[in-house]
Backbone as a ProteinNet text record, in pm:
[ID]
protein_1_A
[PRIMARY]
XXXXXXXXXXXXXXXXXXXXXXXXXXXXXXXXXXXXXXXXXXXXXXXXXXXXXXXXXXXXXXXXXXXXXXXXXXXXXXXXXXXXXXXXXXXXXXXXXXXXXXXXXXXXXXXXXXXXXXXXXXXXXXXXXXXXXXXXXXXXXXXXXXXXXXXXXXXXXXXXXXXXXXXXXXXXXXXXXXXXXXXXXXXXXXXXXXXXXXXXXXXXXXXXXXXXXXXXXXXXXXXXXXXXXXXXXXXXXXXXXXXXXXXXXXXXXXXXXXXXX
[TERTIARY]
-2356.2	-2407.4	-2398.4	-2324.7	-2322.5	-2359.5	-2432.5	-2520.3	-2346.6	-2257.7	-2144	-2096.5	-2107.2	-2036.3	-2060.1	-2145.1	-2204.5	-2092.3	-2064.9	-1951.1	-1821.4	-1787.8	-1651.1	-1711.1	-1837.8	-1860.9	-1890	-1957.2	-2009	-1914.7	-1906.1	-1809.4	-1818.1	-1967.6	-2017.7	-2162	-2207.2	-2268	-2408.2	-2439.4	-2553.4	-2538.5	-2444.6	-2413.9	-2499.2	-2426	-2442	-2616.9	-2672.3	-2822.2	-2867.3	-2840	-2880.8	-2863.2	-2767.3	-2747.1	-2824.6	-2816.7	-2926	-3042.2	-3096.8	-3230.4	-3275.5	-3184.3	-3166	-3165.1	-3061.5	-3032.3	-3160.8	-3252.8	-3351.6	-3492.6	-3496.4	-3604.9	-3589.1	-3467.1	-3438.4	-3432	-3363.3	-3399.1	-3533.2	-3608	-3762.6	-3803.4	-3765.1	-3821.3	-3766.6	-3610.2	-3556.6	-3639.5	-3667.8	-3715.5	-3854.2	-3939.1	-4080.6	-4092.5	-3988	-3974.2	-4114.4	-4081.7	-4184.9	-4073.1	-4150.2	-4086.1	-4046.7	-3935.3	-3896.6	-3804.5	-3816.5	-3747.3	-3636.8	-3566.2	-3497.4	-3542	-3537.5	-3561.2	-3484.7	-3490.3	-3415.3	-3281.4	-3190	-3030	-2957	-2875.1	-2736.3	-2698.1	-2608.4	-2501.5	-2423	-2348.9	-2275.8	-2323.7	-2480.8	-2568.4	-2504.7	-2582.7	-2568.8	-2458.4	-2381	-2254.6	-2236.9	-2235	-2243	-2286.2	-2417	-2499.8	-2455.8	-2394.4	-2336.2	-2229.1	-2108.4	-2073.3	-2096.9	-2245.2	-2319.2	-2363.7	-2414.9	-2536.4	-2444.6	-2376.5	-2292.4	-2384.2	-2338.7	-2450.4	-2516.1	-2600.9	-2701.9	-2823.1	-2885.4	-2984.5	-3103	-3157.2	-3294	-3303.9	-3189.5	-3168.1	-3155.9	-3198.9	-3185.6	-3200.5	-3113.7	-3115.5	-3187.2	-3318	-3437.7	-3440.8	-3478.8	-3559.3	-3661.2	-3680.4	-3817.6	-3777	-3661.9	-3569.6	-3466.9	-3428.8	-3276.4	-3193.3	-3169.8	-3075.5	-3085.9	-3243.2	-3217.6	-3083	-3051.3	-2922.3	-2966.2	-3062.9	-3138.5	-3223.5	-3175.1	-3258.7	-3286.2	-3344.1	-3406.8	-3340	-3266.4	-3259	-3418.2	-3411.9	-3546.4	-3477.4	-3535.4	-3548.4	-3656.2	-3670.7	-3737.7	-3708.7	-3851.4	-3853.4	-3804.2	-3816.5	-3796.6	-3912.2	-4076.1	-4151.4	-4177.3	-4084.9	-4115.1	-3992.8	-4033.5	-3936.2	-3945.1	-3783.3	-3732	-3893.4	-3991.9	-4058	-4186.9	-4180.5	-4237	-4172.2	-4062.2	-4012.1	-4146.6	-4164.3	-4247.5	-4407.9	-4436.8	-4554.2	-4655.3	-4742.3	-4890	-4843.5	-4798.9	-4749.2	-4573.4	-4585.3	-4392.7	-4371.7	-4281.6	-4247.2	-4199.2	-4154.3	-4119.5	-4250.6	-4282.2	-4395.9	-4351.2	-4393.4	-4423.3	-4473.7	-4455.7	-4559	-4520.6	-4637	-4608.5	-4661.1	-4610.3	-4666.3	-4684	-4764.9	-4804.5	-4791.3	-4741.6	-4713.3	-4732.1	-4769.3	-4750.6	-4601	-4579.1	-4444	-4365	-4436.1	-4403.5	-4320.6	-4379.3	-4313.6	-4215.7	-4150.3	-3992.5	-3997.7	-3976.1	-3958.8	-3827.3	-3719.1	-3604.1	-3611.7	-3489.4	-3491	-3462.4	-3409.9	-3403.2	-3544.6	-3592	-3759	-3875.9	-3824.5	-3937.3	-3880.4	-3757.7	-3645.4	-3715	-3696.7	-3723.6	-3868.7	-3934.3	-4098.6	-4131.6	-4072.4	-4082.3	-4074.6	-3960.8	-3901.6	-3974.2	-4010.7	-4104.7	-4225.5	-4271	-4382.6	-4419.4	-4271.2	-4286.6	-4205.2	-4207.4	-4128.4	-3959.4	-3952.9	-3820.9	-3754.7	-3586.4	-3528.4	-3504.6	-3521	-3528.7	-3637.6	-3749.8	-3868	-3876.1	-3789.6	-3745.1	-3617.8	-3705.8	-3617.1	-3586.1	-3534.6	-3430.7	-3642.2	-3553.4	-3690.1	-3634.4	-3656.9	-3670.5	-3784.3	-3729.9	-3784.9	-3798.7	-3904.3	-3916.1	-3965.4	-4007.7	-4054.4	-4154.5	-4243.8	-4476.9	-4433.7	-4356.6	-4426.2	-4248.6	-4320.2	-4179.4	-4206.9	-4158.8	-4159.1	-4083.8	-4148.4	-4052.3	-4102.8	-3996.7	-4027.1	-4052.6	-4139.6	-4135	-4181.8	-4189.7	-4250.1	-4339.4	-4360.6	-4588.6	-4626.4	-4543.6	-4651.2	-4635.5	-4567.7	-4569.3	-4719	-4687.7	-4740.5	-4916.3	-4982.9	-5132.1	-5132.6	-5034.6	-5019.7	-4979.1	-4907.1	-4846.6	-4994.3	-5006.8	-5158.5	-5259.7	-5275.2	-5345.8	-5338.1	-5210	-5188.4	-5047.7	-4958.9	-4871.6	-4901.9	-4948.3	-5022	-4933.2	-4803.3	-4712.7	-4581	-4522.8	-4349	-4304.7	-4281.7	-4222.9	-4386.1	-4380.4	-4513.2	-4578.9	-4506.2	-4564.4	-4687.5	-4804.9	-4923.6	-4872.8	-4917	-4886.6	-5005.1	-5068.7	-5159.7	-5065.7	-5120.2	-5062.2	-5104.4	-5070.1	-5102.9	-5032.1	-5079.8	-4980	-4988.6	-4787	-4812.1	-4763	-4811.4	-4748.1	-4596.1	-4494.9	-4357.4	-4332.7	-4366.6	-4336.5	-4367	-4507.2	-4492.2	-4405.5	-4319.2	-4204.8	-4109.1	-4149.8	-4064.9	-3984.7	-3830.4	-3738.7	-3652.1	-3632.7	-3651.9	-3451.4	-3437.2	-3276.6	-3218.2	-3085.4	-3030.6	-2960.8	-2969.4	-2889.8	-2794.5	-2668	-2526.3	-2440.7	-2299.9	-2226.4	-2086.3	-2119.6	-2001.4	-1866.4	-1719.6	-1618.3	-1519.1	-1446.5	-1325.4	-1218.1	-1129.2	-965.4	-894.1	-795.9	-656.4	-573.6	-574.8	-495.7	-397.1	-310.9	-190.8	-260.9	-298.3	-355.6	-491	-577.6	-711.7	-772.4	-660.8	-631.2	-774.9	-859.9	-952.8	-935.3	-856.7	-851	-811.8	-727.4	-738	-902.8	-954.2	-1076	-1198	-1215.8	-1279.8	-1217.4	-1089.4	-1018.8	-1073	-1070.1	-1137.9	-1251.8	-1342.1	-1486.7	-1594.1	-1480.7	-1552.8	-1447.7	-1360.6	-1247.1	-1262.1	-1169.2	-1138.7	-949.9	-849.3	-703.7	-697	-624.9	-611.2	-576.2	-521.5	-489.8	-653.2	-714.6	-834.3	-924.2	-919.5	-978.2	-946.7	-821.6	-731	-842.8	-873.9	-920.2	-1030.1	-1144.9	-1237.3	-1226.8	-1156.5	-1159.4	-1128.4	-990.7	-941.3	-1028.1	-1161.4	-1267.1	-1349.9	-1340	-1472.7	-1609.9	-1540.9	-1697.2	-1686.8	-1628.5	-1609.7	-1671.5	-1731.3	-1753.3	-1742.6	-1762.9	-1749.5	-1859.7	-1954	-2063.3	-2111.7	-2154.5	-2170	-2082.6	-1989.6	-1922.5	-1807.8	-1798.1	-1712.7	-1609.6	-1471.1	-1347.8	-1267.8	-1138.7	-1120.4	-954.4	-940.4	-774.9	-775.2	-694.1	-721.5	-626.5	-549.9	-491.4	-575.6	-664	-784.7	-799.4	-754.6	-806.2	-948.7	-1049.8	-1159	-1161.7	-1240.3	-1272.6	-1387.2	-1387.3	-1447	-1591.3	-1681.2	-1855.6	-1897.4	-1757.2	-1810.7	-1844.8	-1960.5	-1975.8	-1923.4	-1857.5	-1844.2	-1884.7	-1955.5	-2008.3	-1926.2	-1931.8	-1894.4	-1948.6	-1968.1	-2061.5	-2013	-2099	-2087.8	-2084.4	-2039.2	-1989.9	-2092.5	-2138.4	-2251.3	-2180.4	-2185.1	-2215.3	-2164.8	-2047.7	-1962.4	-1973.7	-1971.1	-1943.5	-1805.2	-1749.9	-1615.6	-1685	-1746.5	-1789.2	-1756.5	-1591.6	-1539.3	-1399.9	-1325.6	-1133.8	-1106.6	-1074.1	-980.5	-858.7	-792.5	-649.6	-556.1	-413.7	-326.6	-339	-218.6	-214.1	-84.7	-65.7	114.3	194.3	123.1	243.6	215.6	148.2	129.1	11.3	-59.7	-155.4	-287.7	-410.7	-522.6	-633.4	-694.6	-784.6	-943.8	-1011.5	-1094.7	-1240.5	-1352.3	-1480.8	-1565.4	-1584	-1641.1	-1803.8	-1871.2	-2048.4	-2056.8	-2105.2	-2108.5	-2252.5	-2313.1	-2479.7	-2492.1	-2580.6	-2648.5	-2816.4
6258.7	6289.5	6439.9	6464.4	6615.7	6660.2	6755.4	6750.1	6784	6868.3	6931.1	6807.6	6704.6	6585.9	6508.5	6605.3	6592.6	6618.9	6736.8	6784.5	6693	6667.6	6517.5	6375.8	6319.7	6237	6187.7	6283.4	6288.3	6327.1	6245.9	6223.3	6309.7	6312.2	6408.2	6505.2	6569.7	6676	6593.3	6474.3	6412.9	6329	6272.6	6213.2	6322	6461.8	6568.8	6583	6571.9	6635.1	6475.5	6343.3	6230.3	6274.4	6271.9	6274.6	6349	6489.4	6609.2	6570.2	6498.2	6506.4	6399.7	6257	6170.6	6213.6	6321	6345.1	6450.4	6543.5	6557.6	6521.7	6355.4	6316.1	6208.8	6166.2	6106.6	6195.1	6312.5	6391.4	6416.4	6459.4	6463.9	6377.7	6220.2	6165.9	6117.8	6183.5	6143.9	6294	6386.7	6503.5	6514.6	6414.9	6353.7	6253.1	6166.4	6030.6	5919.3	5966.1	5900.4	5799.2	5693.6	5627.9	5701.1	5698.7	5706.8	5656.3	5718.2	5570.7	5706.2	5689.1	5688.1	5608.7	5653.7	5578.3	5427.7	5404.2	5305.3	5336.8	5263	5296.5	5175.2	5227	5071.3	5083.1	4967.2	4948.3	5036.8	5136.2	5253.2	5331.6	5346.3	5485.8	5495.7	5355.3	5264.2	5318.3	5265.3	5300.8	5402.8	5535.6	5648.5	5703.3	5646	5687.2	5622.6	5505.9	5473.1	5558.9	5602.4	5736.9	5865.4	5915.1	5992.6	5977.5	5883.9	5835.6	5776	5684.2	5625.9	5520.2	5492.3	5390.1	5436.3	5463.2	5570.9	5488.8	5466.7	5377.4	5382	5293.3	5279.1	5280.7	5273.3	5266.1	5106.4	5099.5	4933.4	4998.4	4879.2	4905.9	4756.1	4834.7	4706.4	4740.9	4608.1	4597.3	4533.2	4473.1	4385	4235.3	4169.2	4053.9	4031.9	3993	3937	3980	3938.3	3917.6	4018.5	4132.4	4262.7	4339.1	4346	4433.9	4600.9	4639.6	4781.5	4773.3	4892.4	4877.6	5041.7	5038.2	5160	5190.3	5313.5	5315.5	5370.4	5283.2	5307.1	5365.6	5457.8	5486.4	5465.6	5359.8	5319.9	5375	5431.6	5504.2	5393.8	5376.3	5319	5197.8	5293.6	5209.5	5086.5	5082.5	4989.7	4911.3	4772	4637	4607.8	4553.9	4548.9	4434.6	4390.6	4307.7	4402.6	4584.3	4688.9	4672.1	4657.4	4642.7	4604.1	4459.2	4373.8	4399.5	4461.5	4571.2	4536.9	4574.9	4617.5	4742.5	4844.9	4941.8	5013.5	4916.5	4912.7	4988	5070.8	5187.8	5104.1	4941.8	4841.4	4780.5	4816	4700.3	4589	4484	4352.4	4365.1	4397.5	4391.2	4226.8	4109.5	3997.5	4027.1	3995.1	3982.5	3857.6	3785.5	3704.8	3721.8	3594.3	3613.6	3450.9	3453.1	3285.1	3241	3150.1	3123.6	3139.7	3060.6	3101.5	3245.9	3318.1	3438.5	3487.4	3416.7	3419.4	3560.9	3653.1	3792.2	3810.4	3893.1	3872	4033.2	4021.7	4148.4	4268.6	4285.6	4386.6	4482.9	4322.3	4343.7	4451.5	4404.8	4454.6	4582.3	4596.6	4751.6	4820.5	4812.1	4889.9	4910	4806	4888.3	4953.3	4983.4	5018.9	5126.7	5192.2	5289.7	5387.4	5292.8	5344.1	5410	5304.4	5367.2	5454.2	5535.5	5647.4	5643.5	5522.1	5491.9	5521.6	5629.6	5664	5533.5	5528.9	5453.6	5444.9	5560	5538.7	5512.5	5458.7	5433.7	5269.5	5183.4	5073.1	5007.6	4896.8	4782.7	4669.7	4605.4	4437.8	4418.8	4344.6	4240.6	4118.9	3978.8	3915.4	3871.8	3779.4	3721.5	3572.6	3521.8	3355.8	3341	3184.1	3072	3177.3	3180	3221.5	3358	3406.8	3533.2	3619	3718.7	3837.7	3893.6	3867.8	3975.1	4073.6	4217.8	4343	4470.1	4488.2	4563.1	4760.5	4820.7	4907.2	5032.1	5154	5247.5	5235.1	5260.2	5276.2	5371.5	5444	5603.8	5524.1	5470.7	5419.7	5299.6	5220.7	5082.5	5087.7	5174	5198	5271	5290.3	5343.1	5257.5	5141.5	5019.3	4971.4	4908	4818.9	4865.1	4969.7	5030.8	5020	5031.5	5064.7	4992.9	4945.9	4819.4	4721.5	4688.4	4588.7	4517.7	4561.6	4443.5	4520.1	4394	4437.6	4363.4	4456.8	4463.9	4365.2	4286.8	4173.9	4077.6	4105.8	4015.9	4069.8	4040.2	4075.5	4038.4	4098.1	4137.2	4100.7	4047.1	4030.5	4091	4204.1	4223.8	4249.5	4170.7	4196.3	4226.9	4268.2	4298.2	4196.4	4162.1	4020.3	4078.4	3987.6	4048.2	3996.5	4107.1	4057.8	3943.8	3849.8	3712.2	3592.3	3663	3591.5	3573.8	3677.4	3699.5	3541.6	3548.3	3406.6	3518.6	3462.7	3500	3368	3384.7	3217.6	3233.5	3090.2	3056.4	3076.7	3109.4	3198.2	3096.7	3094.7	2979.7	3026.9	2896.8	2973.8	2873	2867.3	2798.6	2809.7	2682.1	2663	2617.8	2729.9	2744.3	2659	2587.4	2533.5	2589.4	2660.6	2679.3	2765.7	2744.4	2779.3	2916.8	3024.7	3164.9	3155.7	3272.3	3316	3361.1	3436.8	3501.5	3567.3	3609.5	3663.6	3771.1	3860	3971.6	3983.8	4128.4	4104.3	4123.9	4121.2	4075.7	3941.2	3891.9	3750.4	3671.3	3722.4	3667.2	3699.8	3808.9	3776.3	3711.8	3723.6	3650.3	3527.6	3480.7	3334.6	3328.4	3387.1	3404.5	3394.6	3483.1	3478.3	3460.3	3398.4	3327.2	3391.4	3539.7	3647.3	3606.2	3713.9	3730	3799.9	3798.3	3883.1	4032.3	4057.3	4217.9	4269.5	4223.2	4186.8	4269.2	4167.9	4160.9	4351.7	4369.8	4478.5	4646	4600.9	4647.9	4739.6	4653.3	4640.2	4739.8	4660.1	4691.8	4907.6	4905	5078.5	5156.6	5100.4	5183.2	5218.4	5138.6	5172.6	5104.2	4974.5	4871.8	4796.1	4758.7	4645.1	4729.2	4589.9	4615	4549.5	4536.6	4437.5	4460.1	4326.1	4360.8	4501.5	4543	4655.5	4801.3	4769.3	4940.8	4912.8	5036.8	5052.1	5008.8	4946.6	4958.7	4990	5019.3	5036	5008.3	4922.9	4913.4	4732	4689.1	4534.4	4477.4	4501.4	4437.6	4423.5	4505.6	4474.3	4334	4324.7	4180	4175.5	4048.5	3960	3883.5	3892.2	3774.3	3689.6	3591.6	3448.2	3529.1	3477.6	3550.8	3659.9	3689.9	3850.8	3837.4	3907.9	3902.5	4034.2	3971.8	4054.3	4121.5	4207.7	4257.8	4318.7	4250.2	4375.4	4417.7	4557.9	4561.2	4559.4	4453.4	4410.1	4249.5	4210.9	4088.1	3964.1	4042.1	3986	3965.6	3890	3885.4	3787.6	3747.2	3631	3617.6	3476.3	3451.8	3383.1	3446.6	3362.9	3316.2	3204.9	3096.7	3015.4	2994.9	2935.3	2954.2	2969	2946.5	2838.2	2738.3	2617.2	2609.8	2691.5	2649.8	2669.3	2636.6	2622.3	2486.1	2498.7	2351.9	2335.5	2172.9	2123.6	2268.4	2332.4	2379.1	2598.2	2599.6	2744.1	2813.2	2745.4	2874.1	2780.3	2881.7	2928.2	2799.2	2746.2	2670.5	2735.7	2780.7	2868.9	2746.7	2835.5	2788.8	2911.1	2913.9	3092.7	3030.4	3100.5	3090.2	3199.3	3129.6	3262.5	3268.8	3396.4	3370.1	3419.4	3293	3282.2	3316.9
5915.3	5781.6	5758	5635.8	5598.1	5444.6	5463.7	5270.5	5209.3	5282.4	5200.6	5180.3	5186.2	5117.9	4990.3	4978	4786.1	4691.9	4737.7	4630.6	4646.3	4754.5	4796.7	4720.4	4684.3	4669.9	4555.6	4487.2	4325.2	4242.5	4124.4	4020	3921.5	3878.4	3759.7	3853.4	3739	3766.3	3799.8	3704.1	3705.1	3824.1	3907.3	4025.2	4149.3	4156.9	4208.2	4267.5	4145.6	4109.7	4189	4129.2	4217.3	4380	4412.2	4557.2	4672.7	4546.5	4598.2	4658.4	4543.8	4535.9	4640.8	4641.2	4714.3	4879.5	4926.6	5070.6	5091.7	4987	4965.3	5089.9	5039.1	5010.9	5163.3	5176.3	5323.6	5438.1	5417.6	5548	5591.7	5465.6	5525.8	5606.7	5563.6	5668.7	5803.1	5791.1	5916.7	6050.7	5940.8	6040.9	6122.2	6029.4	6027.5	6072	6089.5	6151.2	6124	5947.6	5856.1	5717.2	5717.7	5571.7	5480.9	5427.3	5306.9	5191	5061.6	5005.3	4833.4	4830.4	4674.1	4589.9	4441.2	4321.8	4326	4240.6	4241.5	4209.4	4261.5	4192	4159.4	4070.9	3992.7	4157.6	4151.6	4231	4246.1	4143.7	4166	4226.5	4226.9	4241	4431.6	4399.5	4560.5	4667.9	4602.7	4659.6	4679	4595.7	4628.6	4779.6	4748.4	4941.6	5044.5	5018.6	5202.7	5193.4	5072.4	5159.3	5210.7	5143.6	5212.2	5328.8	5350.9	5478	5577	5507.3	5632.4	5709.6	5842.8	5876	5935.6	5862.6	5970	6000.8	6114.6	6164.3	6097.6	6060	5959.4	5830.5	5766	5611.6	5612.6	5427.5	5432	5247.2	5181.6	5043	5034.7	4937.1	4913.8	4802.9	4695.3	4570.9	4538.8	4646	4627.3	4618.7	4667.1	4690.8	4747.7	4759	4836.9	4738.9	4631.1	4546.4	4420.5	4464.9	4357.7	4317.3	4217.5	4164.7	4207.3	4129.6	4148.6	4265.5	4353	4479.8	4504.4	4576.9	4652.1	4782.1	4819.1	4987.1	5052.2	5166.8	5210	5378.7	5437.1	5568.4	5640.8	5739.3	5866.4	5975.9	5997.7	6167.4	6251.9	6374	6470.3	6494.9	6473.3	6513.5	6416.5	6331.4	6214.6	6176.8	6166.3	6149	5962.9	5939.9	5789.9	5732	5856.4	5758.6	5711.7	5690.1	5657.2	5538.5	5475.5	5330	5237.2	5297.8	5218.6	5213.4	5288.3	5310.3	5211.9	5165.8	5120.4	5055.9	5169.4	5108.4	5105.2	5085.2	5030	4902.2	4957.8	4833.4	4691.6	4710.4	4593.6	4526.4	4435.4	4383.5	4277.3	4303.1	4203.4	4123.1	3953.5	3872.3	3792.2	3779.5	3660.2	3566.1	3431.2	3332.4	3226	3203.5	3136.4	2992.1	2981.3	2829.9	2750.3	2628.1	2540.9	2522.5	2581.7	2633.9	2438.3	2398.8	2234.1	2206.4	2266.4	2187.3	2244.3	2364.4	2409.7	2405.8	2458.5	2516.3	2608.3	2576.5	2677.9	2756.1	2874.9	2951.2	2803.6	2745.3	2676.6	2586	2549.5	2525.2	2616.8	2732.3	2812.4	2859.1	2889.9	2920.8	2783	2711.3	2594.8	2563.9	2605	2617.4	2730.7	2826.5	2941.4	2914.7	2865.2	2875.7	2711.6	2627.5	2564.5	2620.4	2732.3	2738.4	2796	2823.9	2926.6	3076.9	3077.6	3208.7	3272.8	3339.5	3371.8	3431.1	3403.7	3465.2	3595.6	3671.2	3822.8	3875.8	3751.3	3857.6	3836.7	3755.2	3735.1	3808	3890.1	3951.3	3862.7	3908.5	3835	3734.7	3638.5	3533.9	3532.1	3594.5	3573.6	3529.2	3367.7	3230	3270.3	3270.6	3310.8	3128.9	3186.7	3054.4	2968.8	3078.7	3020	3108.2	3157.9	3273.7	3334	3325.8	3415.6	3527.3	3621	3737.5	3719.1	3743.8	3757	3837.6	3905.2	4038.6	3978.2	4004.6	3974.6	4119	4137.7	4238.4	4243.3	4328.3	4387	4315	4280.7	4184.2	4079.7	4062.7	3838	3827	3910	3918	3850.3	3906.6	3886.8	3704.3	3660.1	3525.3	3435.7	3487.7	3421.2	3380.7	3511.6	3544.9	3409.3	3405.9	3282.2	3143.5	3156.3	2984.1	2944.4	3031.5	2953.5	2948.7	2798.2	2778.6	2675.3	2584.9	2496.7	2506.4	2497.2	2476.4	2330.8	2284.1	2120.9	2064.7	1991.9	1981.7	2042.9	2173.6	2258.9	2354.2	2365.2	2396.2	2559.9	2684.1	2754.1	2868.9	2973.9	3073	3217.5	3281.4	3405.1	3497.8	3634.3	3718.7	3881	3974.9	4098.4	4202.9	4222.9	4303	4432.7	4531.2	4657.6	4703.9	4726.3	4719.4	4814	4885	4932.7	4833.3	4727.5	4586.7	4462.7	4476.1	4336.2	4320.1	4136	4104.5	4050.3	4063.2	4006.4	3959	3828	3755.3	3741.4	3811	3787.7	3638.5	3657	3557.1	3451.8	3323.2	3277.1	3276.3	3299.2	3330.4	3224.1	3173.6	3103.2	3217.5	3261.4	3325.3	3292.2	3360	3279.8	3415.3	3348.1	3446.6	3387.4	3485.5	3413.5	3513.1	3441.3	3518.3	3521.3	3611.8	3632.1	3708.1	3589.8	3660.2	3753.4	3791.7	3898.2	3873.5	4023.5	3994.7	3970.2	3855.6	3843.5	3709.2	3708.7	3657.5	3507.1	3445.2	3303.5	3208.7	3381.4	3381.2	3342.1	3454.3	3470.5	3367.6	3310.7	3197.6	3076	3069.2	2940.1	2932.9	3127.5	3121	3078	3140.7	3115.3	2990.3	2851.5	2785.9	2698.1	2703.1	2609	2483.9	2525.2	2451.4	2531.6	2436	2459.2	2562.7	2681.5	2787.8	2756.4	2662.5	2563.5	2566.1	2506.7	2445.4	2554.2	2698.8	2818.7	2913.3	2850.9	2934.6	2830	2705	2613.4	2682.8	2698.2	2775.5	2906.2	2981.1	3083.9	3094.8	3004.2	3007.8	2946.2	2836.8	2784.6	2856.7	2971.4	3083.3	3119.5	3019.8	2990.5	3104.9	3203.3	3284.3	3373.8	3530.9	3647.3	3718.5	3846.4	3945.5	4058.2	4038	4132.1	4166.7	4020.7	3926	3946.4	4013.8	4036.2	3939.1	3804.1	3699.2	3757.1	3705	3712.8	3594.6	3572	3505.2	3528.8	3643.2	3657.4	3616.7	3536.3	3456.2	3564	3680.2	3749.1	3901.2	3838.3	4025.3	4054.3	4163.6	4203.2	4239.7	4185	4166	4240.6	4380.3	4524	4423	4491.4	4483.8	4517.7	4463.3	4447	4373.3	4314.4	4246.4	4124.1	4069	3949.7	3819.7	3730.9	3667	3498.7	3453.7	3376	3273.6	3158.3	3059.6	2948.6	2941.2	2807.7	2695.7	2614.5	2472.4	2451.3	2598.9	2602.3	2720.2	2812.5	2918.9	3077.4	3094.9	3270.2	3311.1	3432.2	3454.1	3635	3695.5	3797.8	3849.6	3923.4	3963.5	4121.1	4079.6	4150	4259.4	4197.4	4300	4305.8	4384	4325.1	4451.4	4410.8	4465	4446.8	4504.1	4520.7	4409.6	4467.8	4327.4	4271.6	4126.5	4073.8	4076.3	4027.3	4050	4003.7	3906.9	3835.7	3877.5	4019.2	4048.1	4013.7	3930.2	3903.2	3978.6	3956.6	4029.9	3984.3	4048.4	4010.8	4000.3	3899.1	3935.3	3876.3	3924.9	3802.7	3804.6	3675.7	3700.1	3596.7	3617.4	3566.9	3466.9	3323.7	3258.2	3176.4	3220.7	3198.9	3057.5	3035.1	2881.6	2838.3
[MASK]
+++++++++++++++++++++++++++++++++++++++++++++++++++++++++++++++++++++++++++++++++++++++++++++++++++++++++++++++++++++++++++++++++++++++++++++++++++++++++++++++++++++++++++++++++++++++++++++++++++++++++++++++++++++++++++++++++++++++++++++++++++++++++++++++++++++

């Protein structure tokens, strides 16, 4: 691990100042051989730090689930096992919020009161939106300020309380399942499929900078797309290439891709 690998690693200036502050806040505790943790980060952020850090012993990217998108790198001393994540005092907190299932509230709802209410985006993990109730992971410094005073998102009246992370519902995703057939699993193929737009269309997208792949930007429309990856584009939503089975009589790709609604 070398801090001079900030400047090799970071893209923009605001990357730069992340990383900083990031290699920051982990050395302390590799020098103290005390917990420590980063904000939360996208998947890009993410990525960024394993080429900083590398595999360096006692890191673990947590969000408060298995299957969090936004996670935290956390550093563990020695004397402490990954089931310290889930802690009491785990740098991830659980906040639910209750709601009258009536007034249907979506992730954008609650991002936007969040962030109204003061709440920085790096101190925000994944929101999963159920039927009556949301789980959403936020920092231990924010959490006791939530608890207080976020009380509605847009008109929806708001009850909250702190669950312990072996309690988190994270409610199955509705998906619209797509069957069809590629020249190949080239990724403009694959949203063309996805969201049955023109592959021009798809290439569109992709060279503006809106596309991703298991959230790290791309921007080349001939990248090949493995089987499990999900792919994002903004304006348009969020796709699974689920499965690829094989060719057909006539050469091309047998795919089924999940596209969330």
């Amino acid at each position: 691990m070398d801090r001079s690998h900030i400047e090799k690693i970071a893209k923009t200036p605001e990357d730069r100042l992340l990383l900083a502050k990031i290699w920051d806040k982990l050395q302390a505790g590799f020098r103290k051989n005390v917990p420590a943790s980063s904000p939360f980060l996208s998947p890009r952020e993410l990525e960024l730090t394993r080429y900083l850090f590398g595999n360096a012993p006692g890191l673990y990217a947590f969000g408060g689930y298995p299957e969090a998108e936004r996670r935290m790198l956390v550093y563990l001393p020695e004397y402490l096992t990954e089931e310290a994540l889930y802690a009491e005092d785990s740098p991830v907190v659980c906040l639910r919020a209750t709601f009258y299932q009536g007034d249907n509230p979506n992730h954008r709802n609650f991002l936007g009161a969040l962030i109204g209410a003061g709440v920085a985006r790096e101190a925000l993990g994944d929101i999963c939106v159920g039927s009556s109730s949301c789980d959403f992971f936020v920092t231990e410094q924010i959490a006791p300020f939530l608890l207080q005073s976020f009380t509605g998102a847009g008109r929806t009246k708001l009850s909250l309380s702190r669950v312990p992370l072996d309690q988190v519902q994270i409610p199955e995703p509705e998906v619209q399942q797509i069957r069809d057939t590629l020249a190949s699993l080239r990724l403009d193929s694959v949203i063309s499929a996805g969201f049955r737009i023109g592959r021009s269309s798809a290439a569109q997208y992709i060279c503006a900078g809106k596309a991703a792949i298991n959230g790290l930007p791309c921007e080349k429309p001939d990248k090949a797309v493995e089987e499990g990856a999900k792919v994002s584009v903004r304006g348009l939503g969020k796709i699974l290439l689920k499965s690829v089975n094989g060719q057909t009589k006539k050469g091309r790709i047998s795919v089924v891709i999940h596209r969330y609604v």
